[in-house]
C-alpha cells in the first residue's frame, strides 16, 4: 500500500508549480467535476503518507475504505479528466504529458501544504475521510465541488456555451396549378403593356390633287 502511494507521488518537489496546465484550455462541467474529484483524492492520498499517527487517526485504513467505496466514480472521473486533455491537445503523447504534469501539480500543492501547515492539513483530511465515509457515490462530484470550489492554485476556466443555431425560415411552396395561373397572368400583362395603342385622332389624308 505505502509503496504504491510513494510511487504515485515519489520525487515531488515542494514548490507549487504554476497553474498554466489547468488554464491552458477551458473545462466543461463534467471535466471541472473530474478535476475537483482528483483534488479530493490527491489530498487524501498525500495525507495517508504525511499524517500517519497524527491525532491517533488511522489514515491508511480510511483511505482504503474511500477507494473501495468510490472506485467506480473515481475511474469515471479519471476518464473524464483524460478526455479533457485529449480534447485540448489532440495528440495522445502530448495529452498524456500534460495530464501527468497536471496531476503532479496537484500532488506538489498538497505535499507542500502538508509540510508548512501540518495540523491544518491533517485535520482537513481527517474531516474529508469522515465525510466521504457517509457520502453516497452518486454525490461524490457535488461534495468535491463544494469542498474545492475556492481553490485558487488551479484555474478552471469554464467553456462558453455553444452558440444556438439561427432558425431557418422554410420556403413557402406554391401549388403547381396556382404557379401556372400566376405565370399566365403575368405574361398577359406584359404582352398588353408592350402592344402599341392606335392614335386617338388619326390625321386626315391630304386629298390628291387632280391633274389638269
PDB file of C-alpha atoms in Angstrom:
ATOM      1  CA  UNK A   1       0.000   0.000   0.000  1.00  0.00           C
ATOM      2  CA  UNK A   2       2.636   2.520   1.063  1.00  0.00           C
ATOM      3  CA  UNK A   3       4.938   1.612  -1.820  1.00  0.00           C
ATOM      4  CA  UNK A   4       2.135   2.264  -4.299  1.00  0.00           C
ATOM      5  CA  UNK A   5       1.375   5.616  -2.735  1.00  0.00           C
ATOM      6  CA  UNK A   6       5.036   6.593  -2.604  1.00  0.00           C
ATOM      7  CA  UNK A   7       5.469   5.605  -6.242  1.00  0.00           C
ATOM      8  CA  UNK A   8       2.442   7.707  -7.157  1.00  0.00           C
ATOM      9  CA  UNK A   9       3.859  10.886  -5.680  1.00  0.00           C
ATOM     10  CA  UNK A  10       7.531   9.995  -5.496  1.00  0.00           C
ATOM     11  CA  UNK A  11      10.092  12.647  -6.327  1.00  0.00           C
ATOM     12  CA  UNK A  12       7.686  15.547  -5.899  1.00  0.00           C
ATOM     13  CA  UNK A  13       9.181  18.963  -5.376  1.00  0.00           C
ATOM     14  CA  UNK A  14       7.689  21.034  -2.567  1.00  0.00           C
ATOM     15  CA  UNK A  15       7.449  24.199  -4.660  1.00  0.00           C
ATOM     16  CA  UNK A  16       3.987  24.762  -6.087  1.00  0.00           C
ATOM     17  CA  UNK A  17       4.019  24.625  -9.865  1.00  0.00           C
ATOM     18  CA  UNK A  18       2.215  27.333 -11.866  1.00  0.00           C
ATOM     19  CA  UNK A  19      -1.322  26.557 -12.938  1.00  0.00           C
ATOM     20  CA  UNK A  20      -0.717  27.006 -16.661  1.00  0.00           C
ATOM     21  CA  UNK A  21      -1.732  23.409 -17.380  1.00  0.00           C
ATOM     22  CA  UNK A  22      -5.234  23.908 -15.984  1.00  0.00           C
ATOM     23  CA  UNK A  23      -5.658  27.337 -17.519  1.00  0.00           C
ATOM     24  CA  UNK A  24      -4.451  26.234 -20.945  1.00  0.00           C
ATOM     25  CA  UNK A  25      -7.893  25.103 -22.062  1.00  0.00           C
ATOM     26  CA  UNK A  26     -11.447  25.584 -20.863  1.00  0.00           C
ATOM     27  CA  UNK A  27     -13.310  22.945 -18.860  1.00  0.00           C
ATOM     28  CA  UNK A  28     -16.767  21.541 -19.446  1.00  0.00           C
ATOM     29  CA  UNK A  29     -18.971  20.874 -16.408  1.00  0.00           C
ATOM     30  CA  UNK A  30     -18.071  17.132 -16.232  1.00  0.00           C
ATOM     31  CA  UNK A  31     -14.366  17.944 -16.697  1.00  0.00           C
ATOM     32  CA  UNK A  32     -14.454  20.530 -13.928  1.00  0.00           C
ATOM     33  CA  UNK A  33     -16.090  17.987 -11.609  1.00  0.00           C
ATOM     34  CA  UNK A  34     -13.409  15.449 -12.545  1.00  0.00           C
ATOM     35  CA  UNK A  35     -10.658  17.879 -11.537  1.00  0.00           C
ATOM     36  CA  UNK A  36     -12.291  18.527  -8.172  1.00  0.00           C
ATOM     37  CA  UNK A  37     -12.673  14.804  -7.502  1.00  0.00           C
ATOM     38  CA  UNK A  38      -8.984  14.380  -8.346  1.00  0.00           C
ATOM     39  CA  UNK A  39      -8.189  17.201  -5.909  1.00  0.00           C
ATOM     40  CA  UNK A  40     -10.024  15.332  -3.157  1.00  0.00           C
ATOM     41  CA  UNK A  41      -8.315  12.047  -3.944  1.00  0.00           C
ATOM     42  CA  UNK A  42      -4.897  13.730  -4.018  1.00  0.00           C
ATOM     43  CA  UNK A  43      -5.450  15.411  -0.653  1.00  0.00           C
ATOM     44  CA  UNK A  44      -6.365  12.078   0.925  1.00  0.00           C
ATOM     45  CA  UNK A  45      -3.531  10.201  -0.736  1.00  0.00           C
ATOM     46  CA  UNK A  46      -0.922  12.699   0.479  1.00  0.00           C
ATOM     47  CA  UNK A  47      -2.488  12.750   3.950  1.00  0.00           C
ATOM     48  CA  UNK A  48      -2.128   8.964   4.145  1.00  0.00           C
ATOM     49  CA  UNK A  49       1.635   9.441   3.872  1.00  0.00           C
ATOM     50  CA  UNK A  50       2.111  12.741   5.678  1.00  0.00           C
ATOM     51  CA  UNK A  51      -0.366  12.384   8.561  1.00  0.00           C
ATOM     52  CA  UNK A  52       0.271   8.823   9.759  1.00  0.00           C
ATOM     53  CA  UNK A  53      -0.171   8.741  13.500  1.00  0.00           C
ATOM     54  CA  UNK A  54      -1.483  12.325  13.647  1.00  0.00           C
ATOM     55  CA  UNK A  55      -4.068  12.584  16.423  1.00  0.00           C
ATOM     56  CA  UNK A  56      -4.223   8.755  16.527  1.00  0.00           C
ATOM     57  CA  UNK A  57      -6.331   8.672  13.355  1.00  0.00           C
ATOM     58  CA  UNK A  58      -5.925   5.682  11.022  1.00  0.00           C
ATOM     59  CA  UNK A  59      -5.481   7.479   7.687  1.00  0.00           C
ATOM     60  CA  UNK A  60      -4.374   4.405   5.638  1.00  0.00           C
ATOM     61  CA  UNK A  61      -7.394   2.301   6.592  1.00  0.00           C
ATOM     62  CA  UNK A  62      -9.816   5.143   5.987  1.00  0.00           C
ATOM     63  CA  UNK A  63      -8.211   5.919   2.639  1.00  0.00           C
ATOM     64  CA  UNK A  64      -8.597   2.265   1.590  1.00  0.00           C
ATOM     65  CA  UNK A  65     -12.278   2.468   2.538  1.00  0.00           C
ATOM     66  CA  UNK A  66     -12.642   5.606   0.442  1.00  0.00           C
ATOM     67  CA  UNK A  67     -11.080   3.920  -2.609  1.00  0.00           C
ATOM     68  CA  UNK A  68     -13.215   0.809  -2.174  1.00  0.00           C
ATOM     69  CA  UNK A  69     -16.491   2.678  -1.805  1.00  0.00           C
ATOM     70  CA  UNK A  70     -15.979   5.236  -4.572  1.00  0.00           C
ATOM     71  CA  UNK A  71     -13.834   3.261  -7.016  1.00  0.00           C
ATOM     72  CA  UNK A  72     -16.383   3.377  -9.850  1.00  0.00           C
ATOM     73  CA  UNK A  73     -16.777   7.156  -9.611  1.00  0.00           C
ATOM     74  CA  UNK A  74     -13.023   7.667  -9.336  1.00  0.00           C
ATOM     75  CA  UNK A  75     -12.472   5.656 -12.523  1.00  0.00           C
ATOM     76  CA  UNK A  76     -15.233   7.533 -14.381  1.00  0.00           C
ATOM     77  CA  UNK A  77     -13.859  10.920 -13.366  1.00  0.00           C
ATOM     78  CA  UNK A  78     -10.355   9.820 -14.265  1.00  0.00           C
ATOM     79  CA  UNK A  79     -11.595   9.108 -17.775  1.00  0.00           C
ATOM     80  CA  UNK A  80     -13.314  12.500 -17.939  1.00  0.00           C
ATOM     81  CA  UNK A  81     -10.030  14.156 -16.971  1.00  0.00           C
ATOM     82  CA  UNK A  82      -8.189  12.223 -19.675  1.00  0.00           C
ATOM     83  CA  UNK A  83     -10.862  13.281 -22.145  1.00  0.00           C
ATOM     84  CA  UNK A  84     -10.275  16.932 -21.260  1.00  0.00           C
ATOM     85  CA  UNK A  85      -6.576  16.784 -22.095  1.00  0.00           C
ATOM     86  CA  UNK A  86      -7.234  14.699 -25.191  1.00  0.00           C
ATOM     87  CA  UNK A  87      -9.765  17.273 -26.392  1.00  0.00           C
ATOM     88  CA  UNK A  88      -7.432  20.151 -25.546  1.00  0.00           C
ATOM     89  CA  UNK A  89      -4.171  18.864 -27.004  1.00  0.00           C
ATOM     90  CA  UNK A  90      -5.183  16.211 -29.522  1.00  0.00           C
ATOM     91  CA  UNK A  91      -2.023  14.134 -29.828  1.00  0.00           C
ATOM     92  CA  UNK A  92      -2.024  11.179 -27.400  1.00  0.00           C
ATOM     93  CA  UNK A  93       1.536  11.649 -26.183  1.00  0.00           C
ATOM     94  CA  UNK A  94       1.169  15.400 -25.757  1.00  0.00           C
ATOM     95  CA  UNK A  95      -2.153  14.998 -23.922  1.00  0.00           C
ATOM     96  CA  UNK A  96      -0.674  12.345 -21.635  1.00  0.00           C
ATOM     97  CA  UNK A  97       2.319  14.552 -20.792  1.00  0.00           C
ATOM     98  CA  UNK A  98       0.058  17.468 -19.914  1.00  0.00           C
ATOM     99  CA  UNK A  99      -2.135  15.218 -17.780  1.00  0.00           C
ATOM    100  CA  UNK A 100       0.878  13.844 -15.909  1.00  0.00           C
ATOM    101  CA  UNK A 101       2.171  17.346 -15.257  1.00  0.00           C
ATOM    102  CA  UNK A 102      -1.229  18.476 -14.049  1.00  0.00           C
ATOM    103  CA  UNK A 103      -1.617  15.550 -11.626  1.00  0.00           C
ATOM    104  CA  UNK A 104       1.917  16.204 -10.363  1.00  0.00           C
ATOM    105  CA  UNK A 105       0.996  19.845  -9.825  1.00  0.00           C
ATOM    106  CA  UNK A 106      -1.925  18.840  -7.596  1.00  0.00           C
ATOM    107  CA  UNK A 107       0.280  16.466  -5.603  1.00  0.00           C
ATOM    108  CA  UNK A 108       3.003  19.114  -5.248  1.00  0.00           C
ATOM    109  CA  UNK A 109       0.496  21.564  -3.829  1.00  0.00           C
ATOM    110  CA  UNK A 110      -0.916  19.056  -1.324  1.00  0.00           C
ATOM    111  CA  UNK A 111       2.542  17.888  -0.281  1.00  0.00           C
ATOM    112  CA  UNK A 112       3.724  21.468   0.246  1.00  0.00           C
ATOM    113  CA  UNK A 113       0.729  22.305   2.444  1.00  0.00           C
ATOM    114  CA  UNK A 114       1.147  19.099   4.454  1.00  0.00           C
ATOM    115  CA  UNK A 115       4.626  20.330   5.431  1.00  0.00           C
ATOM    116  CA  UNK A 116       4.047  24.023   6.133  1.00  0.00           C
ATOM    117  CA  UNK A 117       0.553  23.582   7.635  1.00  0.00           C
ATOM    118  CA  UNK A 118       0.654  20.054   9.010  1.00  0.00           C
ATOM    119  CA  UNK A 119      -2.017  20.397  11.695  1.00  0.00           C
ATOM    120  CA  UNK A 120      -4.427  22.241   9.443  1.00  0.00           C
ATOM    121  CA  UNK A 121      -3.823  19.892   6.511  1.00  0.00           C
ATOM    122  CA  UNK A 122      -4.204  16.698   8.543  1.00  0.00           C
ATOM    123  CA  UNK A 123      -7.312  17.988  10.329  1.00  0.00           C
ATOM    124  CA  UNK A 124      -8.914  18.850   6.997  1.00  0.00           C
ATOM    125  CA  UNK A 125      -8.018  15.445   5.548  1.00  0.00           C
ATOM    126  CA  UNK A 126      -9.496  13.728   8.609  1.00  0.00           C
ATOM    127  CA  UNK A 127     -12.743  15.646   8.067  1.00  0.00           C
ATOM    128  CA  UNK A 128     -12.746  14.665   4.384  1.00  0.00           C
ATOM    129  CA  UNK A 129     -12.303  10.991   5.229  1.00  0.00           C
ATOM    130  CA  UNK A 130     -15.116  11.103   7.773  1.00  0.00           C
ATOM    131  CA  UNK A 131     -17.367  12.809   5.235  1.00  0.00           C
ATOM    132  CA  UNK A 132     -16.723  10.502   2.281  1.00  0.00           C
ATOM    133  CA  UNK A 133     -17.404   7.502   4.508  1.00  0.00           C
ATOM    134  CA  UNK A 134     -21.085   8.521   4.550  1.00  0.00           C
ATOM    135  CA  UNK A 135     -21.368  10.329   1.201  1.00  0.00           C
ATOM    136  CA  UNK A 136     -23.113   8.215  -1.419  1.00  0.00           C
ATOM    137  CA  UNK A 137     -21.017   7.544  -4.546  1.00  0.00           C
ATOM    138  CA  UNK A 138     -23.544   9.392  -6.713  1.00  0.00           C
ATOM    139  CA  UNK A 139     -22.837  12.565  -4.693  1.00  0.00           C
ATOM    140  CA  UNK A 140     -19.042  12.408  -4.800  1.00  0.00           C
ATOM    141  CA  UNK A 141     -18.812  15.058  -7.546  1.00  0.00           C
ATOM    142  CA  UNK A 142     -21.100  17.512  -5.769  1.00  0.00           C
ATOM    143  CA  UNK A 143     -19.274  17.001  -2.463  1.00  0.00           C
ATOM    144  CA  UNK A 144     -15.882  17.583  -4.112  1.00  0.00           C
ATOM    145  CA  UNK A 145     -17.234  20.662  -5.881  1.00  0.00           C
ATOM    146  CA  UNK A 146     -18.392  22.190  -2.609  1.00  0.00           C
ATOM    147  CA  UNK A 147     -15.096  21.426  -0.886  1.00  0.00           C
ATOM    148  CA  UNK A 148     -12.792  22.701  -3.621  1.00  0.00           C
ATOM    149  CA  UNK A 149     -14.797  25.500  -5.222  1.00  0.00           C
ATOM    150  CA  UNK A 150     -12.484  28.173  -3.792  1.00  0.00           C
ATOM    151  CA  UNK A 151      -9.106  26.671  -4.671  1.00  0.00           C
ATOM    152  CA  UNK A 152      -7.035  29.422  -6.282  1.00  0.00           C
ATOM    153  CA  UNK A 153      -3.947  27.416  -7.270  1.00  0.00           C
ATOM    154  CA  UNK A 154      -5.764  25.837 -10.221  1.00  0.00           C
ATOM    155  CA  UNK A 155      -7.707  27.819 -12.796  1.00  0.00           C
ATOM    156  CA  UNK A 156     -10.777  26.033 -14.073  1.00  0.00           C
ATOM    157  CA  UNK A 157     -11.980  28.286 -16.858  1.00  0.00           C
ATOM    158  CA  UNK A 158     -15.475  27.302 -17.900  1.00  0.00           C
ATOM    159  CA  UNK A 159     -16.121  26.688 -21.571  1.00  0.00           C
ATOM    160  CA  UNK A 160     -18.533  29.087 -23.224  1.00  0.00           C
ATOM    161  CA  UNK A 161     -21.886  27.500 -24.064  1.00  0.00           C
ATOM    162  CA  UNK A 162     -22.249  26.557 -27.738  1.00  0.00           C
ATOM    163  CA  UNK A 163     -23.906  29.176 -29.898  1.00  0.00           C
ATOM    164  CA  UNK A 164     -27.532  28.480 -30.671  1.00  0.00           C
ATOM    165  CA  UNK A 165     -28.178  27.986 -34.405  1.00  0.00           C
ATOM    166  CA  UNK A 166     -30.388  30.607 -36.002  1.00  0.00           C
ATOM    167  CA  UNK A 167     -33.764  29.294 -37.149  1.00  0.00           C
ATOM    168  CA  UNK A 168     -34.053  28.951 -40.913  1.00  0.00           C
ATOM    169  CA  UNK A 169     -37.340  30.004 -42.429  1.00  0.00           C
ATOM    170  CA  UNK A 170     -38.871  27.337 -44.627  1.00  0.00           C
ATOM    171  CA  UNK A 171     -39.594  28.330 -48.210  1.00  0.00           C
ATOM    172  CA  UNK A 172     -43.309  28.665 -48.995  1.00  0.00           C
ATOM    173  CA  UNK A 173     -44.304  26.143 -51.639  1.00  0.00           C
ATOM    174  CA  UNK A 174     -46.822  27.314 -54.251  1.00  0.00           C
ATOM    175  CA  UNK A 175     -49.011  24.614 -55.850  1.00  0.00           C
ATOM    176  CA  UNK A 176     -48.141  23.971 -59.486  1.00  0.00           C
ATOM    177  CA  UNK A 177     -51.650  24.939 -60.696  1.00  0.00           C
ATOM    178  CA  UNK A 178     -51.528  28.312 -58.936  1.00  0.00           C
ATOM    179  CA  UNK A 179     -47.991  28.919 -60.133  1.00  0.00           C
ATOM    180  CA  UNK A 180     -49.124  28.284 -63.716  1.00  0.00           C
ATOM    181  CA  UNK A 181     -52.051  30.729 -63.415  1.00  0.00           C
ATOM    182  CA  UNK A 182     -49.793  33.368 -61.925  1.00  0.00           C
ATOM    183  CA  UNK A 183     -47.399  32.932 -64.837  1.00  0.00           C
ATOM    184  CA  UNK A 184     -50.198  33.288 -67.376  1.00  0.00           C
ATOM    185  CA  UNK A 185     -51.475  36.471 -65.746  1.00  0.00           C
ATOM    186  CA  UNK A 186     -48.003  37.946 -65.680  1.00  0.00           C
ATOM    187  CA  UNK A 187     -47.475  37.082 -69.348  1.00  0.00           C
ATOM    188  CA  UNK A 188     -50.792  38.660 -70.312  1.00  0.00           C
ATOM    189  CA  UNK A 189     -49.956  41.895 -68.512  1.00  0.00           C
ATOM    190  CA  UNK A 190     -46.533  42.086 -70.131  1.00  0.00           C
ATOM    191  CA  UNK A 191     -47.984  41.448 -73.603  1.00  0.00           C
ATOM    192  CA  UNK A 192     -50.692  44.069 -73.103  1.00  0.00           C
ATOM    193  CA  UNK A 193     -48.159  46.582 -71.858  1.00  0.00           C
ATOM    194  CA  UNK A 194     -45.909  46.005 -74.851  1.00  0.00           C
ATOM    195  CA  UNK A 195     -48.681  46.449 -77.551  1.00  0.00           C
ATOM    196  CA  UNK A 196     -48.786  49.869 -79.318  1.00  0.00           C
ATOM    197  CA  UNK A 197     -52.023  51.814 -78.936  1.00  0.00           C
ATOM    198  CA  UNK A 198     -53.565  53.375 -82.100  1.00  0.00           C
ATOM    199  CA  UNK A 199     -53.690  57.206 -82.129  1.00  0.00           C
ATOM    200  CA  UNK A 200     -56.932  58.714 -80.881  1.00  0.00           C
ATOM    201  CA  UNK A 201     -57.443  61.079 -83.845  1.00  0.00           C
ATOM    202  CA  UNK A 202     -55.568  59.824 -86.895  1.00  0.00           C
ATOM    203  CA  UNK A 203     -54.558  62.743 -89.224  1.00  0.00           C
ATOM    204  CA  UNK A 204     -56.729  63.128 -92.331  1.00  0.00           C
ATOM    205  CA  UNK A 205     -55.075  62.151 -95.547  1.00  0.00           C
ATOM    206  CA  UNK A 206     -54.467  65.002 -97.908  1.00  0.00           C
ATOM    207  CA  UNK A 207     -56.755  64.906-100.958  1.00  0.00           C
ATOM    208  CA  UNK A 208     -54.893  64.027-104.101  1.00  0.00           C
ATOM    209  CA  UNK A 209     -54.619  66.950-106.472  1.00  0.00           C
ATOM    210  CA  UNK A 210     -56.315  66.358-109.808  1.00  0.00           C
ATOM    211  CA  UNK A 211     -54.105  66.548-112.828  1.00  0.00           C
ATOM    212  CA  UNK A 212     -55.049  69.246-115.391  1.00  0.00           C
TER     213      UNK A 212
END
